[in-house]
Coordinates of C-alpha atoms and ligand atoms in Angstrom, one line a residue:
X33 CA -0.8 83.5 132.1
X34 CA 1.0 80.7 133.8
X35 CA 3.9 81.6 136.2
X36 CA 6.7 80.5 134.0
X37 CA 5.4 82.3 130.9
X38 CA 4.6 85.4 132.9
X39 CA 8.2 85.4 134.0
X40 CA 9.5 85.1 130.4
X41 CA 7.0 87.8 129.3
X42 CA 8.1 90.2 132.0
X43 CA 11.8 89.5 131.3
X44 CA 11.2 90.0 127.6
X45 CA 9.3 93.3 128.1
X46 CA 12.1 94.5 130.4
X47 CA 14.7 93.5 127.9
X48 CA 12.9 95.1 125.0
X49 CA 12.2 98.2 127.0
X50 CA 15.9 98.6 127.8
X51 CA 16.7 98.3 124.2
X52 CA 13.8 100.3 122.9
X53 CA 14.7 102.7 120.2
X54 CA 14.2 106.3 121.0
X55 CA 12.2 108.2 118.4
X56 CA 14.3 110.1 115.8
X57 CA 15.5 113.4 117.0
X58 CA 15.8 115.0 113.6
X59 CA 13.3 115.6 110.9
X60 CA 15.0 115.2 107.6
X61 CA 12.9 115.8 104.4
X62 CA 14.8 113.9 101.7
X63 CA 11.7 111.8 101.0
X64 CA 10.1 115.1 99.9
X65 CA 13.1 115.9 97.7
X66 CA 14.3 118.5 100.1
X67 CA 17.9 118.8 101.3
X68 CA 18.6 121.1 104.2
X69 CA 20.2 124.5 103.9
X70 CA 23.6 125.2 105.5
X71 CA 21.9 126.8 108.5
X72 CA 19.4 123.9 108.9
X73 CA 22.3 121.4 108.6
X74 CA 24.4 123.1 111.3
X75 CA 21.3 123.6 113.4
X76 CA 20.5 119.8 113.3
X77 CA 24.1 118.9 114.3
X78 CA 23.8 121.4 117.1
X79 CA 20.7 119.7 118.2
X80 CA 22.5 116.3 118.3
X81 CA 25.4 117.9 120.1
X82 CA 23.1 119.2 122.8
X83 CA 21.2 115.9 123.1
X84 CA 24.1 113.4 123.2
X85 CA 27.2 113.4 125.3
X86 CA 28.9 111.2 122.7
X87 CA 28.6 114.0 120.1
X88 CA 30.5 117.3 119.7
X89 CA 30.1 120.0 117.1
X90 CA 33.1 122.3 116.8
X91 CA 34.5 124.9 114.4
X92 CA 37.6 123.8 112.6
X93 CA 38.9 126.8 110.8
X94 CA 37.4 129.2 108.3
X95 CA 36.2 129.2 104.7
X96 CA 36.3 131.7 101.9
X97 CA 32.7 132.7 102.6
X98 CA 33.5 134.0 106.0
X99 CA 31.5 131.2 107.7
X100 CA 33.3 128.7 109.9
X101 CA 34.1 125.1 108.8
X102 CA 32.4 122.7 111.2
X103 CA 33.3 119.2 112.3
X104 CA 30.9 116.9 114.1
X105 CA 32.6 114.2 116.2
X106 CA 31.0 111.0 117.5
X107 CA 33.0 109.3 120.2
X108 CA 31.5 106.6 122.4
X109 CA 34.0 107.1 125.2
X110 CA 33.0 110.8 125.2
X111 CA 36.7 111.5 124.7
X112 CA 37.3 114.1 121.9
X113 CA 41.0 114.7 122.2
X114 CA 42.7 113.2 119.2
X115 CA 46.0 112.2 120.8
X116 CA 44.2 110.4 123.6
X117 CA 41.9 108.7 121.2
X118 CA 44.9 107.6 119.1
X119 CA 46.6 106.3 122.2
X120 CA 43.5 104.3 123.0
X121 CA 43.9 102.6 119.6
X122 CA 40.8 104.0 118.0
X123 CA 40.5 104.2 114.2
X124 CA 39.4 107.5 112.8
X125 CA 36.9 107.7 109.9
X126 CA 36.5 111.2 108.3
X127 CA 33.5 111.9 106.1
X128 CA 33.4 115.0 103.9
X129 CA 30.2 116.3 102.5
X130 CA 29.0 119.1 100.2
X131 CA 32.4 119.8 98.5
X132 CA 30.1 120.2 95.5
X133 CA 27.0 121.4 97.2
X134 CA 24.8 120.6 94.2
X135 CA 25.6 116.9 95.1
X136 CA 24.1 116.9 98.5
X137 CA 23.3 113.2 99.3
X138 CA 26.0 113.0 101.8
X139 CA 24.8 116.0 103.7
X140 CA 21.5 114.3 104.3
X141 CA 22.9 110.8 104.7
X142 CA 25.5 111.9 107.3
X143 CA 22.9 113.6 109.3
X144 CA 20.6 110.6 109.1
X145 CA 23.4 108.2 109.9
X146 CA 24.7 110.3 112.9
X147 CA 21.2 110.6 114.3
X148 CA 20.5 106.8 113.9
X149 CA 23.9 105.9 115.4
X150 CA 23.5 108.1 118.4
X151 CA 20.1 106.7 119.2
X152 CA 21.5 103.2 118.7
X153 CA 19.0 102.3 116.0
X154 CA 19.2 98.5 115.4
X155 CA 22.2 98.3 117.8
X156 CA 24.3 100.4 115.6
X157 CA 26.2 101.9 118.6
X158 CA 28.4 98.8 118.5
X159 CA 30.1 100.3 115.4
X160 CA 31.6 102.9 117.8
X161 CA 33.5 100.3 119.8
X162 CA 36.8 100.9 118.1
X163 CA 36.1 103.9 115.8
X164 CA 35.7 107.6 116.1
X165 CA 33.7 109.4 113.4
X166 CA 34.5 112.9 112.2
X167 CA 31.9 114.4 109.9
X168 CA 32.3 117.6 107.9
X169 CA 28.7 118.6 107.6
X170 CA 29.2 121.0 104.6
X171 CA 32.7 121.7 103.3
X172 CA 31.8 124.3 100.6
X173 CA 29.9 126.8 102.7
X174 CA 29.9 129.5 100.0
X175 CA 28.6 127.1 97.4
X176 CA 25.9 125.9 99.8
X177 CA 24.7 129.5 100.4
X178 CA 24.5 130.1 96.7
X179 CA 21.4 127.9 96.6
X180 CA 18.9 127.8 93.8
X181 CA 16.5 125.7 91.7
X182 CA 18.6 126.6 88.7
X183 CA 21.9 124.8 89.7
X184 CA 22.7 121.4 88.2
X185 CA 20.9 121.2 84.9
X186 CA 21.0 117.4 84.7
X187 CA 19.4 116.9 88.0
X188 CA 15.6 117.0 88.7
X189 CA 15.7 116.3 92.5
X190 CA 16.2 117.7 95.1
X191 CA 14.3 120.8 93.9
X192 CA 17.0 123.2 95.2
X193 CA 20.7 122.8 95.7
X194 CA 23.9 124.7 96.2
X195 CA 26.4 125.7 93.6
X196 CA 29.6 123.8 92.6
X197 CA 32.1 126.7 93.0
X198 CA 33.0 128.1 96.4
X199 CA 32.8 131.8 97.2
X200 CA 35.9 132.5 95.1
X201 CA 34.5 130.3 92.3
X202 CA 37.1 127.6 93.0
X203 CA 36.4 123.9 92.5
X204 CA 37.3 122.7 95.9
X205 CA 37.9 119.2 94.7
X206 CA 40.9 120.4 92.7
X207 CA 42.3 122.5 95.6
X208 CA 43.9 120.0 98.0
X209 CA 47.5 120.6 97.0
X210 CA 47.6 124.2 95.9
X211 CA 45.3 125.2 98.8
X212 CA 44.1 128.5 97.3
X213 CA 40.9 128.4 99.4
X214 CA 40.5 128.9 103.1
X215 CA 38.5 125.6 103.0
X216 CA 41.5 123.7 101.8
X217 CA 43.8 125.2 104.4
X218 CA 41.3 124.4 107.2
X219 CA 40.8 120.9 105.8
X220 CA 44.6 120.3 105.6
X221 CA 44.9 121.3 109.3
X222 CA 42.1 119.1 110.4
X223 CA 43.2 116.2 108.3
X224 CA 46.7 116.4 109.7
X225 CA 45.4 116.7 113.2
X226 CA 43.1 113.7 112.9
X227 CA 45.2 111.6 110.6
X228 CA 42.2 109.6 109.5
X229 CA 42.6 105.9 108.8
X230 CA 39.7 105.9 106.4
X231 CA 38.2 108.8 104.5
X232 CA 35.0 109.2 102.5
X233 CA 34.1 112.2 100.2
X234 CA 30.5 112.1 99.0
X235 CA 29.5 113.1 95.4
X236 CA 27.0 112.7 92.6
X237 CA 27.7 111.8 89.0
X238 CA 26.0 112.1 85.6
X239 CA 28.7 110.2 83.7
X240 CA 26.4 107.4 82.4
X241 CA 23.0 105.8 83.1
X242 CA 22.4 102.4 84.7
X243 CA 20.3 100.8 87.4
X244 CA 22.4 101.6 90.4
X245 CA 21.8 104.5 92.8
X246 CA 25.3 104.4 94.2
X247 CA 28.8 103.9 92.8
X248 CA 32.2 104.0 94.4
X249 CA 35.6 105.4 93.5
X250 CA 37.6 103.1 95.8
X251 CA 41.1 103.6 97.1
X252 CA 43.2 102.9 93.9
X253 CA 45.3 99.8 95.0
X254 CA 48.4 100.7 93.0
X255 CA 48.8 104.0 94.9
X256 CA 49.4 102.1 98.1
X257 CA 52.3 100.1 99.4
X258 CA 51.8 96.3 99.5
X259 CA 50.5 95.9 103.0
X260 CA 47.7 98.4 102.3
X261 CA 47.1 97.2 98.7
X262 CA 46.4 93.8 100.1
X263 CA 43.8 95.1 102.5
X264 CA 42.0 97.1 99.8
X265 CA 41.8 94.3 97.2
X266 CA 41.6 91.3 99.6
X267 CA 39.3 92.6 102.3
X268 CA 38.0 96.1 102.1
X269 CA 36.4 96.1 98.6
X270 CA 35.1 92.5 98.7
X271 CA 33.4 93.2 102.1
X272 CA 32.0 96.6 101.2
X273 CA 30.5 95.4 97.9
X274 CA 29.1 92.3 99.6
X275 CA 27.6 94.2 102.5
X276 CA 25.8 96.6 100.1
X277 CA 24.6 93.6 98.0
X278 CA 22.8 92.3 101.1
X279 CA 20.9 95.6 101.4
X280 CA 18.5 97.5 99.2
X281 CA 21.2 99.2 97.1
X282 CA 23.7 97.2 95.2
X283 CA 27.0 99.1 95.0
X284 CA 29.1 99.1 91.8
X285 CA 32.4 100.8 91.0
X286 CA 32.1 104.2 89.4
X287 CA 31.1 103.8 85.7
X288 CA 33.7 105.1 83.3
X289 CA 33.4 103.1 80.1
X290 CA 36.5 101.5 78.8
X291 CA 35.4 101.5 75.1
X292 CA 31.9 102.5 74.0
X293 CA 29.6 101.1 76.6
X294 CA 29.6 99.4 80.0
X295 CA 29.4 95.9 78.5
X296 CA 32.9 96.4 77.0
X297 CA 34.1 97.0 80.6
X298 CA 34.6 99.9 82.9
X299 CA 37.8 101.5 84.2
X300 CA 38.8 102.6 87.7
X301 CA 40.2 106.1 88.1
X302 CA 43.4 107.0 89.8
X303 CA 43.2 110.3 91.6
X304 CA 46.1 112.7 91.8
X305 CA 46.4 114.6 95.1
X306 CA 44.5 117.7 93.9
X307 CA 41.4 115.5 94.7
X308 CA 40.4 114.7 98.2
X309 CA 40.8 110.9 98.0
X310 CA 44.1 111.3 96.1
X311 CA 45.3 113.6 98.8
X312 CA 44.3 111.1 101.5
X313 CA 46.1 108.3 99.7
X314 CA 49.4 110.2 99.9
X315 CA 49.1 110.0 103.7
X316 CA 48.5 106.3 103.7
X317 CA 44.8 106.8 104.4
X318 CA 42.2 104.6 102.8
X319 CA 40.4 107.4 100.9
X320 CA 37.4 106.9 98.6
X321 CA 34.4 108.7 97.0
X322 CA 30.8 107.7 96.6
X323 CA 29.3 108.9 93.4
X324 CA 25.5 108.7 93.4
X325 CA 23.8 108.5 90.1
X326 CA 22.1 111.9 89.3
X327 CA 19.2 110.2 87.4
X328 CA 17.9 108.2 90.4
X329 CA 15.3 109.6 92.8
X330 CA 16.9 111.7 95.6
X331 CA 15.5 109.6 98.5
X332 CA 17.2 106.5 97.0
X333 CA 20.4 108.4 96.6
X334 CA 20.4 109.5 100.2
X335 CA 19.4 106.1 101.6
X336 CA 22.0 104.3 99.5
X337 CA 24.7 106.7 100.8
X338 CA 23.5 106.2 104.3
X339 CA 23.8 102.4 103.8
X340 CA 27.3 102.8 102.5
X341 CA 28.4 105.0 105.4
X342 CA 27.0 102.3 107.7
X343 CA 28.9 99.6 105.9
X344 CA 32.1 101.6 106.0
X345 CA 31.8 102.4 109.7
X346 CA 31.1 98.8 110.5
X347 CA 34.1 97.7 108.4
X348 CA 36.4 100.3 110.0
X349 CA 35.4 99.3 113.5
X350 CA 35.6 95.5 112.9
X351 CA 38.9 95.7 111.2
X352 CA 40.4 98.3 113.6
X353 CA 43.7 96.5 114.2
X354 CA 44.2 95.4 110.6
X355 CA 43.7 99.0 109.4
X356 CA 46.1 100.5 111.9
X357 CA 48.7 97.8 111.4
X358 CA 48.6 98.0 107.6
X359 CA 49.0 101.7 107.6
X360 CA 52.0 101.4 109.9
X361 CA 53.5 98.7 107.8
X362 CA 52.7 100.6 104.7
X363 CA 54.6 103.7 105.9
X364 CA 57.6 101.6 106.7
X365 CA 57.5 100.0 103.3
X366 CA 57.2 103.4 101.6
X367 CA 60.3 104.6 103.4
X368 CA 62.3 101.9 101.7
X369 CA 61.5 103.0 98.2
X370 CA 64.4 103.6 95.9
X371 CA 62.4 105.0 92.9
X372 CA 59.0 106.5 93.0
X373 CA 56.4 106.2 90.2
X374 CA 55.1 109.6 89.2
X375 CA 53.0 108.5 86.2
X376 CA 50.8 105.5 85.6
X377 CA 48.9 103.9 82.8
X378 CA 46.0 101.5 83.1
X379 CA 46.8 97.8 82.9
X380 CA 44.6 96.4 80.2
X381 CA 45.5 92.8 81.1
X382 CA 44.1 92.8 84.6
X383 CA 40.4 93.0 85.4
X384 CA 37.7 91.7 87.7
X385 CA 34.3 90.4 86.6
X386 CA 31.6 92.3 88.4
X387 CA 27.7 92.2 88.3
X388 CA 26.2 95.2 86.5
X389 CA 22.6 96.3 85.9
X390 CA 22.4 98.5 82.9
X391 CA 20.0 99.8 80.3
X392 CA 20.3 99.0 76.6
X393 CA 21.9 101.9 74.7
X394 CA 19.6 103.7 72.2
X395 CA 21.8 105.6 69.8
X396 CA 18.8 107.2 68.0
X397 CA 16.4 108.2 70.7
X398 CA 14.1 111.1 69.7
X399 CA 14.5 114.1 72.1
X400 CA 11.2 115.4 73.5
X401 CA 12.8 118.8 73.5
X402 CA 14.1 119.2 70.0
X403 CA 12.4 116.3 68.1
X404 CA 15.9 115.4 66.9
X405 CA 17.8 112.1 67.5
X406 CA 20.1 112.0 70.5
X407 CA 22.2 109.1 72.0
X408 CA 20.5 107.7 75.1
X409 CA 19.4 104.7 77.1
X410 CA 16.1 102.8 76.8
X411 CA 14.7 102.4 80.4
X412 CA 12.2 99.9 79.1
X413 CA 15.1 97.5 78.3
X414 CA 17.1 96.9 81.5
X415 CA 19.6 94.1 81.5
X416 CA 21.8 92.3 84.0
X417 CA 25.2 91.2 83.0
X418 CA 28.7 90.5 84.3
X419 CA 31.2 93.0 83.1
X420 CA 34.9 93.7 83.3
X421 CA 36.3 96.2 85.8
X422 CA 39.8 97.4 84.9
X423 CA 41.2 98.9 88.1
X424 CA 44.9 98.2 88.0
X425 CA 47.6 100.6 86.9
X426 CA 51.2 100.2 86.0
X427 CA 53.9 102.8 86.6
X428 CA 55.0 104.5 83.4
X429 CA 57.6 106.9 84.7
X430 CA 59.8 106.9 87.8
X431 CA 62.0 109.3 89.6
X432 CA 64.9 108.3 91.9
X433 CA 64.1 109.0 95.6
X434 CA 66.6 111.4 97.1
X435 CA 67.6 111.4 100.8
X436 CA 67.1 115.1 101.2
X437 CA 65.5 118.1 99.5
X438 CA 67.0 121.5 100.0
X439 CA 64.6 124.5 99.7
X440 CA 65.5 128.1 100.1
X441 CA 63.4 129.9 102.7
X442 CA 62.5 132.4 99.9
X443 CA 59.8 130.0 98.7
X444 CA 57.5 130.8 101.6
X445 CA 54.2 129.8 100.0
X446 CA 55.8 126.4 99.5
X447 CA 57.3 126.1 103.0
X448 CA 54.1 127.3 104.6
X449 CA 52.1 124.5 102.9
X450 CA 54.8 121.9 103.9
X451 CA 54.4 123.1 107.5
X452 CA 50.6 123.0 107.3
X453 CA 50.9 119.4 106.1
X454 CA 53.2 118.5 109.0
X455 CA 56.3 117.8 107.0
X456 CA 59.4 117.4 109.2
X457 CA 62.4 119.5 108.3
X458 CA 65.5 121.2 109.7
X459 CA 66.7 124.8 109.2
X460 CA 70.3 125.3 108.2
X461 CA 72.1 126.9 111.2
X462 CA 74.8 128.6 109.0
X463 CA 75.4 129.6 105.4
X464 CA 76.5 126.5 103.5
X465 CA 77.6 125.7 100.0
X466 CA 76.1 122.3 99.1
X467 CA 76.5 120.1 96.1
X468 CA 73.0 119.1 94.9
X469 CA 71.3 117.6 91.9
X470 CA 69.1 120.2 90.2
X471 CA 66.7 120.1 87.3
X472 CA 66.5 122.7 84.5
X473 CA 63.0 123.2 83.3
X474 CA 63.0 123.3 79.5
X475 CA 60.4 123.6 76.8
X476 CA 57.8 124.7 79.4
X477 CA 54.6 125.3 77.4
X478 CA 52.2 127.5 79.3
X479 CA 48.4 126.9 79.3
X480 CA 46.6 129.5 77.3
X481 CA 43.7 129.7 79.6
X482 CA 43.6 129.7 83.4
X483 CA 42.3 126.6 85.2
X484 CA 41.1 127.0 88.8
X485 CA 43.0 130.2 89.1
X486 CA 46.3 128.9 87.6
X487 CA 48.2 128.3 84.4
X488 CA 48.9 124.7 85.0
X489 CA 52.1 123.4 83.4
X490 CA 51.0 120.4 81.4
X491 CA 54.1 119.8 79.3
X492 CA 57.8 120.5 80.0
X493 CA 61.0 118.6 79.8
X494 CA 63.9 118.6 82.3
X495 CA 67.7 118.3 82.2
X496 CA 69.6 117.4 85.3
X497 CA 72.9 118.8 86.6
X498 CA 75.0 118.6 89.7
X499 CA 75.9 122.0 91.0
X500 CA 77.4 123.7 94.1
X501 CA 74.8 126.1 95.3
X502 CA 75.0 128.6 98.2
X503 CA 72.3 128.1 100.8
X504 CA 71.8 130.4 103.8
X505 CA 71.1 130.0 107.5
X506 CA 67.4 129.3 107.8
X507 CA 67.0 127.5 104.5
X508 CA 65.2 124.1 104.6
X509 CA 66.8 120.7 104.7
X510 CA 64.0 118.1 104.4
X511 CA 64.7 114.4 105.0
X512 CA 62.7 112.5 102.5
X513 CA 62.2 109.2 104.3
X514 CA 59.6 110.4 106.8
X515 CA 56.0 109.3 107.4
X516 CA 54.6 111.9 104.9
X517 CA 57.1 111.0 102.2
X518 CA 54.5 110.3 99.5
X519 CA 53.1 113.8 99.8
X520 CA 56.6 115.3 99.8
X521 CA 57.5 113.5 96.6
X522 CA 54.2 114.4 94.9
X523 CA 54.8 118.1 95.8
X524 CA 58.5 118.5 95.2
X525 CA 59.1 116.3 92.2
X526 CA 58.2 118.8 89.5
X527 CA 57.0 116.1 87.1
X528 CA 54.5 114.7 89.6
X529 CA 50.9 115.5 88.5
X530 CA 50.1 118.1 91.1
X531 CA 53.5 119.3 92.1
X532 CA 54.1 122.8 93.3
X533 CA 55.8 123.5 90.0
X534 CA 52.8 122.4 88.0
X535 CA 50.6 124.8 89.9
X536 CA 52.9 127.8 89.3
X537 CA 54.5 128.1 92.8
X538 CA 57.9 128.4 91.2
X539 CA 57.1 130.3 88.0
X540 CA 59.4 133.3 88.8
X541 CA 62.4 131.1 88.0
X542 CA 61.1 130.9 84.4
X543 CA 62.0 134.5 83.8
X544 CA 65.5 135.6 82.8
X545 CA 66.3 138.6 85.1
X546 CA 69.4 140.0 83.4
X547 CA 70.5 140.3 79.8
X548 CA 73.0 142.3 77.7
X549 CA 72.8 145.3 75.5
X550 CA 74.7 144.8 72.1
X551 CA 76.3 148.2 72.8
X552 CA 76.9 148.1 76.6
X553 CA 78.3 144.5 76.7
X554 CA 81.4 145.5 74.6
X555 CA 84.0 145.9 77.3
X556 CA 83.0 142.9 79.4
X557 CA 82.6 140.7 76.3
X558 CA 86.2 141.6 75.2
X559 CA 87.5 140.7 78.7
X560 CA 85.5 137.5 78.7
X561 CA 87.1 136.3 75.5
X562 CA 90.5 137.1 76.8
X563 CA 89.8 135.1 80.0
X564 CA 88.2 132.2 78.3
X565 CA 90.4 131.2 75.3
X566 CA 88.3 128.1 74.6
X567 CA 85.2 130.2 74.1
X568 CA 87.2 132.6 71.9
X569 CA 88.2 129.6 69.7
X570 CA 84.7 128.4 69.6
X571 CA 83.5 131.8 68.5
X572 CA 86.1 132.0 65.8
X573 CA 85.3 128.5 64.5
X574 CA 81.6 129.5 64.3
X575 CA 82.4 132.7 62.4
X576 CA 84.4 130.7 59.8
X577 CA 81.7 128.1 59.4
X578 CA 78.8 130.6 59.2
X579 CA 79.4 133.8 57.2
X580 CA 75.9 135.2 58.2
X581 CA 76.9 134.8 61.8
X582 CA 80.2 136.4 61.1
X583 CA 78.4 139.5 59.8
X584 CA 75.9 139.7 62.7
X585 CA 77.1 141.7 65.8
X586 CA 74.1 140.9 68.0
X587 CA 74.2 137.2 67.3
X588 CA 77.9 137.1 68.2
X589 CA 77.3 139.1 71.5
X590 CA 74.5 136.7 72.3
X591 CA 76.8 133.7 71.7
X592 CA 79.4 135.1 74.1
X593 CA 76.7 136.0 76.7
X594 CA 74.9 132.6 76.6
X595 CA 78.1 130.5 76.7
X596 CA 79.9 132.3 79.5
X597 CA 79.2 132.8 83.2
X598 CA 77.3 136.0 82.3
X599 CA 74.3 133.9 81.7
X600 CA 72.5 133.5 85.1
X601 CA 72.6 129.9 86.3
X602 CA 69.3 130.2 88.2
X603 CA 67.3 130.9 85.0
X604 CA 64.9 127.9 84.6
X605 CA 66.7 126.1 87.4
X606 CA 64.1 124.3 89.5
X607 CA 64.9 125.8 92.9
X608 CA 64.7 122.6 94.9
X609 CA 68.0 120.7 95.3
X610 CA 68.2 117.0 95.8
X611 CA 70.8 115.2 97.8
X612 CA 71.2 111.5 97.1
X613 CA 73.0 109.0 99.3
Ligands
ZN825 ZN1 31.4 116.0 92.9

């Protein structure tokens, strides 16, 4: 070899050697349709923690199963203190896995991704320049322990998975506001501590059948103030979809048909805060969910999720300052809101055209099980098309934004959750009578069956009054225009979809605590009529107009009771007062 070439060769070998990839540390078995157990998963993260100074596995609270909830943090600077990391201007990306342990792609994919990133596979470590990654290895520990080959009847791989419910049989992806589970309380604390800029929750869907291994429920643009909405629609989604298109697994939005099949268009969802990504949105966090298609081979589901995590981390790191700035501007914009939309409907006039690989529908496929026709898809007739994606919503109902809420300290379950969520408040220093605006909850129709441990209030009407109410030292005065204002409105406006009222936190106000006896009310009723001549006149007019009423003692006593101060004012009165400017 001539001198010059020898020099180049030596230089290249040295260069390649320096950048040589270390062999993988972990042995994942998703190619064999095996997803690790909870113990194996935590064991592998422990291995990474021991091997790399840039990684830390820690316990972050408890779960209903009695096992700890873990977080695995990857930080290039080896700094793991959140306030110092925030001061350094790092973005935080939080990834949650195994909320539904029967949907385990993210458990495998996060392990694979973490291991690849830490060994700098393909120069991936550059993604850590501006971003810290926090991974929840398995959120639903109890569901993960309840592992069996008989969970998930629509799924053929992996051969064994965990169970959807947690140890208390709760669906944890409905629990982010009511926080019945220890998991949700631990999550709330860690979410509030890390205040992630971007959040991903990994899932699997069986909603339809098509050619794509991975779909995305993106941050719903209309839930975000303008500076963030612009980032989602103008940058984040175009770049994530385009990054995935360049790889092996083309990403499409989650497939929910608009009419009868995908060719007629699909619609985006809008998550209320009971769901992880909906909860994240109320803290100005770019939250989203991947939904792998259950009918695809497990290895493809894992690899496509791994690719997506990689694209998301890259985007988060490269757009660090845009993400931080848009969140800050978004929060300021939110604080200027005069009215807040509490209900939305899909906008059928706005859509994007997106590429889609489907299978022709076969409405009369013969089932190999029953020999009878069933609706299905013909995998021998794949098609490519461009379809409509409807992903814009319009507000359909608003509430006026008050300056303060006033909550009596008696509602401790509520104030505890507000505290856990980092809401700012003041305690009254002395007993005070305040004039506030209150709602009366009327025509509340109770659910006939429990749902996730509650009788959710689907339908009710409200009537508003201004009243002077006595509050006591220690009661809560909550300024509304604060950083966590969206969460506050969602929880304290009774008509918001996942408000504390909807989930039964205030149900005791729906009972009437006192009443009258037709015999015992005699003396006081007599005195009341003497003291309230207008009521007496009303009663007499009613007697004249309605002979049946005139002959009914109990009906008349009820009339006096219900139209006088005897009737308790607090009955059906929503116990959160509003103060407007
Ligand atoms: Zn799920």
